[in-house]
Coordinates of C-alpha atoms in Angstrom, one line a residue:
M293 CA -31.9 1.0 -28.6
N294 CA -34.3 2.6 -31.1
N295 CA -32.7 3.5 -34.4
V296 CA -33.1 7.1 -35.5
I297 CA -33.9 6.1 -39.1
N298 CA -37.1 4.1 -38.6
K299 CA -38.1 4.6 -34.9
T300 CA -38.3 8.3 -34.5
E301 CA -41.2 10.5 -35.5
N302 CA -39.2 13.6 -36.5
L303 CA -35.9 12.0 -37.7
T304 CA -37.1 10.2 -40.7
I305 CA -35.6 8.3 -43.7
L306 CA -35.9 11.6 -45.6
T307 CA -33.1 13.1 -43.6
K308 CA -29.6 13.3 -45.1
T309 CA -26.6 11.9 -43.2
F310 CA -23.2 13.3 -42.3
A311 CA -20.1 11.8 -40.7
I312 CA -17.4 13.6 -38.7
N313 CA -13.8 12.6 -39.5
G314 CA -11.6 13.8 -36.6
Y315 CA -13.3 14.3 -33.3
G316 CA -11.3 17.2 -31.8
R317 CA -12.4 20.7 -30.8
I318 CA -14.4 21.4 -33.9
G319 CA -15.7 17.8 -34.4
R320 CA -17.1 17.7 -30.9
C321 CA -18.7 21.1 -31.3
L322 CA -20.4 19.9 -34.5
L323 CA -22.1 17.1 -32.7
R324 CA -23.1 19.3 -29.7
S325 CA -24.4 22.0 -32.1
W326 CA -26.5 19.5 -33.9
C327 CA -28.1 18.4 -30.6
E328 CA -28.7 22.0 -29.5
N329 CA -30.2 23.1 -32.9
N330 CA -33.5 21.1 -33.0
Y331 CA -34.5 22.4 -36.4
L332 CA -31.5 20.7 -38.0
Q333 CA -32.6 17.3 -36.7
N334 CA -35.4 17.2 -39.3
F335 CA -33.0 17.5 -42.2
I336 CA -29.5 16.1 -41.3
V337 CA -28.5 13.3 -39.0
P338 CA -25.0 12.3 -37.7
Q339 CA -24.2 8.8 -38.9
Q340 CA -20.6 8.1 -38.0
I341 CA -17.6 9.5 -36.1
N342 CA -14.2 8.5 -37.1
E343 CA -11.6 9.1 -34.4
L344 CA -8.4 7.2 -33.4
A345 CA -9.1 7.6 -29.7
N346 CA -10.8 4.7 -28.0
I347 CA -14.6 4.7 -27.5
D348 CA -14.4 5.4 -23.7
D349 CA -12.3 8.5 -24.2
I350 CA -14.6 9.6 -27.0
L351 CA -17.6 9.3 -24.7
Y352 CA -15.9 11.1 -21.8
L353 CA -14.7 14.1 -23.9
T354 CA -18.2 14.3 -25.3
K355 CA -19.9 14.4 -21.9
Y356 CA -17.5 16.8 -20.2
D357 CA -16.0 19.8 -21.9
S358 CA -13.9 22.4 -20.0
T359 CA -14.9 25.2 -22.5
H360 CA -18.5 24.5 -23.3
G361 CA -19.7 22.6 -20.2
R362 CA -21.4 19.3 -19.8
F363 CA -23.2 17.7 -22.7
P364 CA -26.8 18.8 -22.5
Y365 CA -28.3 15.4 -23.1
E366 CA -28.1 11.9 -21.7
I367 CA -25.4 9.9 -23.6
N368 CA -23.9 6.4 -23.4
I369 CA -22.1 3.8 -25.4
D370 CA -22.9 0.3 -26.7
K371 CA -19.6 -1.5 -27.0
N372 CA -21.3 -4.5 -28.7
Q373 CA -22.5 -2.2 -31.5
N374 CA -19.6 0.2 -31.2
T375 CA -22.0 3.1 -31.1
M376 CA -22.5 6.2 -29.1
N377 CA -26.2 6.7 -28.2
I378 CA -27.8 10.1 -27.5
F379 CA -31.2 10.6 -25.9
L380 CA -32.4 13.9 -27.2
N381 CA -35.6 14.2 -25.1
N382 CA -34.3 13.0 -21.7
N383 CA -37.6 11.9 -20.3
N384 CA -38.9 8.6 -19.0
N385 CA -41.4 7.9 -21.7
N386 CA -39.4 5.9 -24.2
N387 CA -42.1 6.1 -26.8
N388 CA -41.5 9.9 -27.1
N389 CA -37.7 9.8 -26.9
K390 CA -35.7 10.7 -30.0
N391 CA -32.7 8.5 -29.9
I392 CA -29.7 8.7 -32.2
N393 CA -27.1 6.0 -32.6
I394 CA -23.7 7.0 -34.0
L395 CA -21.2 4.5 -35.2
I396 CA -17.7 5.0 -33.8
S397 CA -14.8 3.9 -36.1
H398 CA -11.1 4.1 -35.6
N399 CA -9.6 4.5 -39.0
K400 CA -6.5 6.4 -40.2
I401 CA -8.3 6.7 -43.6
F402 CA -12.0 7.2 -43.4
G403 CA -13.9 4.4 -44.9
K404 CA -11.4 1.6 -44.3
N405 CA -13.1 -0.1 -41.5
N406 CA -10.6 -1.7 -39.2
N407 CA -12.9 -2.1 -36.2
K408 CA -12.7 -5.3 -34.2
N409 CA -16.5 -5.0 -33.9
N410 CA -16.9 -4.8 -37.7
K411 CA -19.3 -7.9 -37.7
N412 CA -21.6 -6.1 -35.3
N413 CA -21.6 -2.8 -37.2
K414 CA -23.7 -4.1 -40.0
N415 CA -26.6 -4.3 -37.5
N416 CA -26.6 -0.6 -37.1
K417 CA -29.3 0.6 -39.6
N418 CA -28.2 4.2 -39.3
N419 CA -24.8 3.2 -40.6
T420 CA -26.3 1.4 -43.6
Q421 CA -28.0 4.5 -45.0
K422 CA -25.9 6.3 -47.7
L423 CA -23.5 8.9 -46.4
N424 CA -24.3 12.3 -47.9
T425 CA -21.6 14.6 -46.4
L426 CA -18.3 13.9 -44.8
L427 CA -17.1 16.7 -42.5
D428 CA -13.3 16.5 -42.3
C429 CA -12.2 18.1 -39.0
S430 CA -9.0 16.2 -38.7
G431 CA -6.8 19.1 -39.9
Q432 CA -4.6 16.5 -41.6
Y433 CA -5.6 17.1 -45.2
K434 CA -5.0 20.2 -47.3
T435 CA -4.7 19.1 -51.0
R436 CA -7.3 18.1 -53.7
Q437 CA -5.8 14.7 -53.9
D438 CA -6.3 14.2 -50.1
F439 CA -9.9 15.3 -50.4
E440 CA -10.6 13.1 -53.4
N441 CA -9.1 10.1 -51.6
L442 CA -11.4 10.8 -48.6
L443 CA -14.4 11.1 -50.8
A444 CA -13.6 7.8 -52.5
A445 CA -13.0 6.0 -49.2
S446 CA -16.1 7.3 -47.6
Q447 CA -18.3 7.1 -50.7
A448 CA -20.0 10.3 -49.6
D449 CA -21.7 12.7 -52.0
N450 CA -19.5 15.6 -50.9
I451 CA -17.0 16.7 -48.3
I452 CA -16.7 19.9 -46.3
I453 CA -13.3 20.8 -45.0
S454 CA -12.7 22.7 -41.7
N455 CA -9.8 24.6 -43.1
P456 CA -9.1 26.7 -46.2
A457 CA -7.0 24.0 -47.9
N458 CA -3.6 24.9 -49.4
S459 CA -5.3 27.0 -52.1
A460 CA -8.6 27.8 -53.8
D461 CA -7.6 25.4 -56.6
D462 CA -7.7 22.5 -54.1
V463 CA -11.4 22.8 -53.5
D464 CA -14.5 23.4 -55.7
A465 CA -15.7 26.3 -53.5
T466 CA -14.8 28.1 -50.3
I467 CA -18.0 29.1 -48.5
I468 CA -18.7 31.4 -45.5
F469 CA -22.3 30.5 -44.6
G470 CA -24.4 33.6 -44.4
F471 CA -22.1 35.4 -46.9
N472 CA -21.7 33.5 -50.2
E473 CA -23.5 30.2 -50.0
N474 CA -25.8 31.3 -52.8
T475 CA -22.8 30.9 -55.2
L476 CA -23.1 27.1 -54.9
N477 CA -24.7 25.4 -57.9
G478 CA -25.0 21.9 -56.5
T479 CA -22.2 20.3 -58.5
E480 CA -19.5 21.0 -55.9
K481 CA -18.0 17.9 -54.3
I482 CA -15.2 19.5 -52.3
I483 CA -16.1 22.5 -50.2
S484 CA -14.0 24.5 -47.7
A485 CA -15.7 26.2 -44.8
A486 CA -12.8 28.7 -44.8
S487 CA -11.5 29.5 -41.3
C488 CA -12.9 31.0 -38.1
T489 CA -11.0 34.3 -38.6
T490 CA -12.0 34.6 -42.2
T491 CA -15.6 33.9 -41.3
A492 CA -15.5 36.7 -38.8
A493 CA -13.7 39.2 -41.0
V494 CA -14.9 38.9 -44.6
P495 CA -18.6 39.9 -44.3
I496 CA -17.7 43.0 -42.4
L497 CA -14.8 44.0 -44.7
S498 CA -16.9 43.4 -47.7
L499 CA -19.7 45.7 -46.4
L500 CA -17.3 48.5 -45.5
D501 CA -15.4 48.2 -48.8
K502 CA -18.7 48.4 -50.8
H503 CA -19.7 51.6 -49.1
F504 CA -16.4 53.3 -48.2
S505 CA -13.8 51.8 -50.6
L506 CA -10.9 50.3 -48.6
K507 CA -7.4 51.5 -49.4
Q508 CA -5.5 49.5 -46.8
V509 CA -6.4 46.9 -44.2
F510 CA -4.3 46.0 -41.1
I511 CA -5.5 43.1 -39.0
T512 CA -4.1 41.7 -35.8
T513 CA -5.7 38.4 -34.7
L514 CA -5.7 37.7 -31.0
H515 CA -6.4 34.0 -31.1
S516 CA -6.9 31.6 -28.1
A517 CA -4.4 28.7 -27.6
M518 CA -4.7 25.7 -29.9
N519 CA -3.7 22.1 -30.0
D520 CA -0.5 22.8 -31.9
Q521 CA 0.9 24.4 -28.8
P522 CA 2.2 22.6 -25.7
L523 CA 1.1 23.2 -22.1
L524 CA 4.7 23.5 -21.1
D525 CA 7.8 24.4 -23.1
S526 CA 8.6 21.2 -25.1
F527 CA 9.6 20.2 -28.6
H528 CA 7.0 18.9 -31.0
N529 CA 6.9 18.8 -34.8
V530 CA 5.9 22.4 -35.8
K531 CA 7.3 24.7 -38.5
E532 CA 7.6 27.7 -36.1
S533 CA 9.9 27.1 -33.1
V534 CA 8.0 29.7 -31.1
K535 CA 5.1 27.3 -31.0
N536 CA 7.2 25.1 -28.7
R537 CA 6.6 27.6 -26.0
A538 CA 4.1 27.1 -23.2
A539 CA 0.6 28.2 -24.5
L540 CA -0.9 29.4 -21.2
I541 CA 1.8 31.7 -19.9
S542 CA 2.7 33.9 -22.9
M543 CA 1.3 35.9 -25.8
I544 CA 3.0 34.3 -28.8
P545 CA 3.3 36.0 -32.2
I546 CA 2.9 33.5 -35.1
S547 CA 2.4 33.5 -38.8
T548 CA -1.1 33.6 -40.3
G549 CA -2.7 32.9 -43.6
L550 CA -5.5 35.3 -43.0
T551 CA -4.4 37.7 -45.8
K552 CA -4.7 35.0 -48.4
G553 CA -7.9 33.8 -46.9
I554 CA -9.6 37.2 -47.2
E555 CA -8.1 37.8 -50.7
R556 CA -9.9 34.5 -51.8
F557 CA -13.2 36.3 -51.2
L558 CA -12.2 39.8 -52.0
P559 CA -9.5 39.5 -54.8
H560 CA -9.7 43.2 -55.7
L561 CA -8.1 43.9 -52.3
Q562 CA -5.0 41.9 -53.1
N563 CA -1.8 43.6 -51.8
K564 CA -4.0 45.9 -49.6
I565 CA -4.5 43.5 -46.7
H566 CA -1.8 43.0 -44.0
S567 CA -2.3 40.6 -41.1
Q568 CA -0.5 39.3 -38.1
A569 CA -1.5 36.9 -35.4
I570 CA -0.8 36.5 -31.7
R571 CA -1.8 33.4 -29.7
I572 CA -3.1 34.4 -26.3
P573 CA -3.3 32.4 -23.1
T574 CA -7.0 31.7 -23.0
L575 CA -9.0 28.6 -23.8
N576 CA -11.5 30.1 -26.2
V577 CA -12.9 33.3 -27.8
S578 CA -10.7 35.3 -30.1
A579 CA -10.7 38.8 -31.4
L580 CA -9.7 40.8 -34.5
D581 CA -8.1 44.3 -34.0
I582 CA -8.5 46.0 -37.4
T583 CA -7.4 49.4 -38.7
L584 CA -8.8 50.4 -42.1
Q585 CA -7.9 53.2 -44.4
I586 CA -10.7 54.4 -46.6
K587 CA -10.9 56.7 -49.6
K588 CA -13.3 59.1 -47.8
N589 CA -12.2 61.4 -45.0
D590 CA -15.6 62.9 -43.9
L591 CA -16.8 59.9 -41.9
T592 CA -17.3 60.2 -38.2
T593 CA -17.7 57.6 -35.4
T594 CA -21.4 58.5 -35.0
I595 CA -22.1 58.2 -38.7
L596 CA -20.3 54.8 -38.9
K597 CA -22.1 53.5 -35.9
D598 CA -25.5 54.4 -37.4
F599 CA -24.4 52.8 -40.7
L600 CA -23.6 49.5 -38.9
Y601 CA -27.0 49.5 -37.2
K602 CA -28.8 50.1 -40.5
N603 CA -26.8 47.6 -42.5
T604 CA -27.2 44.4 -40.6
L605 CA -25.2 41.3 -41.6
K606 CA -26.2 37.7 -41.1
N607 CA -24.5 36.1 -38.1
V608 CA -22.9 39.5 -37.1
Q609 CA -24.0 41.3 -34.0
L610 CA -23.2 44.7 -32.4
T611 CA -22.6 45.5 -28.8
E612 CA -22.3 48.8 -26.9
Q613 CA -21.5 47.1 -23.6
F614 CA -18.0 46.7 -22.2
H615 CA -17.0 43.1 -22.4
A616 CA -14.3 40.5 -21.5
S617 CA -13.7 37.7 -23.9
V618 CA -15.3 35.1 -21.7
D619 CA -18.7 36.8 -22.3
F620 CA -18.7 35.4 -25.8
N621 CA -18.0 31.8 -25.0
H622 CA -20.5 29.5 -26.7
D623 CA -21.8 32.5 -28.8
K624 CA -23.1 31.4 -32.2
N625 CA -22.4 34.7 -34.0
S626 CA -19.6 34.7 -36.5
A627 CA -18.6 38.1 -35.3
I628 CA -19.6 40.6 -32.6
I629 CA -18.5 44.2 -33.4
D630 CA -17.6 46.0 -30.1
L631 CA -18.8 49.5 -30.6
T632 CA -17.1 50.7 -27.4
Q633 CA -13.9 50.3 -29.3
L634 CA -15.1 51.9 -32.6
K635 CA -13.1 54.9 -33.6
V636 CA -12.9 57.1 -36.8
S637 CA -10.2 59.6 -37.5
E638 CA -10.3 61.3 -40.9
D639 CA -9.7 58.4 -43.3
L640 CA -8.9 55.8 -40.6
I641 CA -11.4 53.3 -39.0
H642 CA -10.6 51.2 -36.0
L643 CA -12.7 48.0 -35.4
F644 CA -12.6 45.4 -32.6
I645 CA -14.4 42.2 -33.3
W646 CA -15.1 39.3 -30.9
F647 CA -15.8 35.7 -32.0
D648 CA -16.0 32.3 -30.4
N649 CA -13.4 30.5 -32.7
E650 CA -14.8 27.1 -31.9
W651 CA -18.5 27.3 -31.4
A652 CA -19.4 29.9 -34.1
Y653 CA -17.3 28.2 -36.7
A654 CA -18.8 24.8 -36.0
N655 CA -22.3 26.3 -36.2
R656 CA -21.5 27.8 -39.6
M657 CA -20.0 24.5 -40.8
L658 CA -23.1 22.6 -39.7
E659 CA -25.5 25.2 -41.3
L660 CA -23.5 24.7 -44.5
T661 CA -24.0 21.0 -44.3
N662 CA -27.7 21.5 -43.9
Y663 CA -27.8 23.9 -46.8
I664 CA -26.1 21.8 -49.4
N665 CA -28.2 18.8 -48.4
T666 CA -31.6 20.5 -48.5
K667 CA -30.8 22.5 -51.6
K668 CA -30.9 19.4 -53.8

C-alpha cells in the first residue's frame, strides 16, 4: 500500500496532519468531508482515528451510512498494520492513485497505545509524522484539564473540540468558521468549534443586531434525534429523565445551552436571549424557529428580504422554495434561511432556519483545522 506522505504527488510531506478522537456521527463526517473536499487534501491529512470499536465495525460504519449514503471511495483495512486504507481516485492505474493510510487505535485516552498490533504500527510512515491537530469528537471531555491531558497524551500542536466546553474559560478560543476565525492569533492550543446550533444562529443574529438592534430573541431549536436517546423507552444514564423516552416516536422538549453559546459571541445581548429545544423524530437536519424584537418598527417583510439578499454571509444561503427537512441532508451550509417563512410585524421578525446538524458542522470543523494549520 502506497503511503500518503512519500508516494503521492499531491499529498506531500508539507501537509499537516490531524487525528480524530471519537469516531461517531461527527468523527465519521469529518473523514468523509475530507475525502469529498479535494482542495483540503493538499494541506491537511488524516493520520489516526482513535475509537474503542473494533476495526471491522469501524470499516463497516465508514462504508455504509444510513444518513449520508455509501462512502464515495474504495476503502479497506489492513489488519497487519491496523490501518484503514482509502483509494481516492478509484481507477485501475495504481501509479495515479492517491492512497491514504489511517492508523486505527483503540485507546480510552488518546496517545496511550494499547493496540495488540503496536509492533506493526511503527511501520506506518503516516503515523510517524508529527501530529498537528487533534479533533476531539468523543463528547467525553468538557474542561480545560481534560483538554490539556488530551494534548499532552497526543503530543499534538493544538486541539479542536466538537462542543462548546463547560465555559469560555475552558478553551483558548471559541470559533465559528466563516464568522470569527480572524480573531485567532496563532498561539491558541485549545479551540472549541462551538455547536451546530450556535454555528447556524450567531452569524445571522449578529448581522441583524448590527443593523436593526435586537431587543429580545426567542429561539426554539427543532433538533434531530441524537445518540443520548434510546430507540425504545429504556433507562440510561442521562440527567433528564425525558431523554429515556423513545427517540423516533415523540417530540421531546429538553434543556439547551444555546443561550449561553450565543452570549459567548454576542455578550452585549446577555439576558436578551431565550431558548428552548425540542428533539424531533428524524435522523438528521434541524431547524431554528426564531422570533426577534427589534428597536425599529418601520421594517417590512419585503425590505428585510432585500436586506438579506444584499448582505450575504459566508456559509449562509437563502431559499424561496418550499422545503421539507430532508432536502437539506448533506448540505454544507451552516444555515439556510427559509424566506417562505419570513414575516415582519411592526417590531417583530420571524425567521426559520434549516441546517444539517451533522454535515455542516463537520465541514466547519474541518475548515477550521485547515485554517489554523495553513495560517502558521
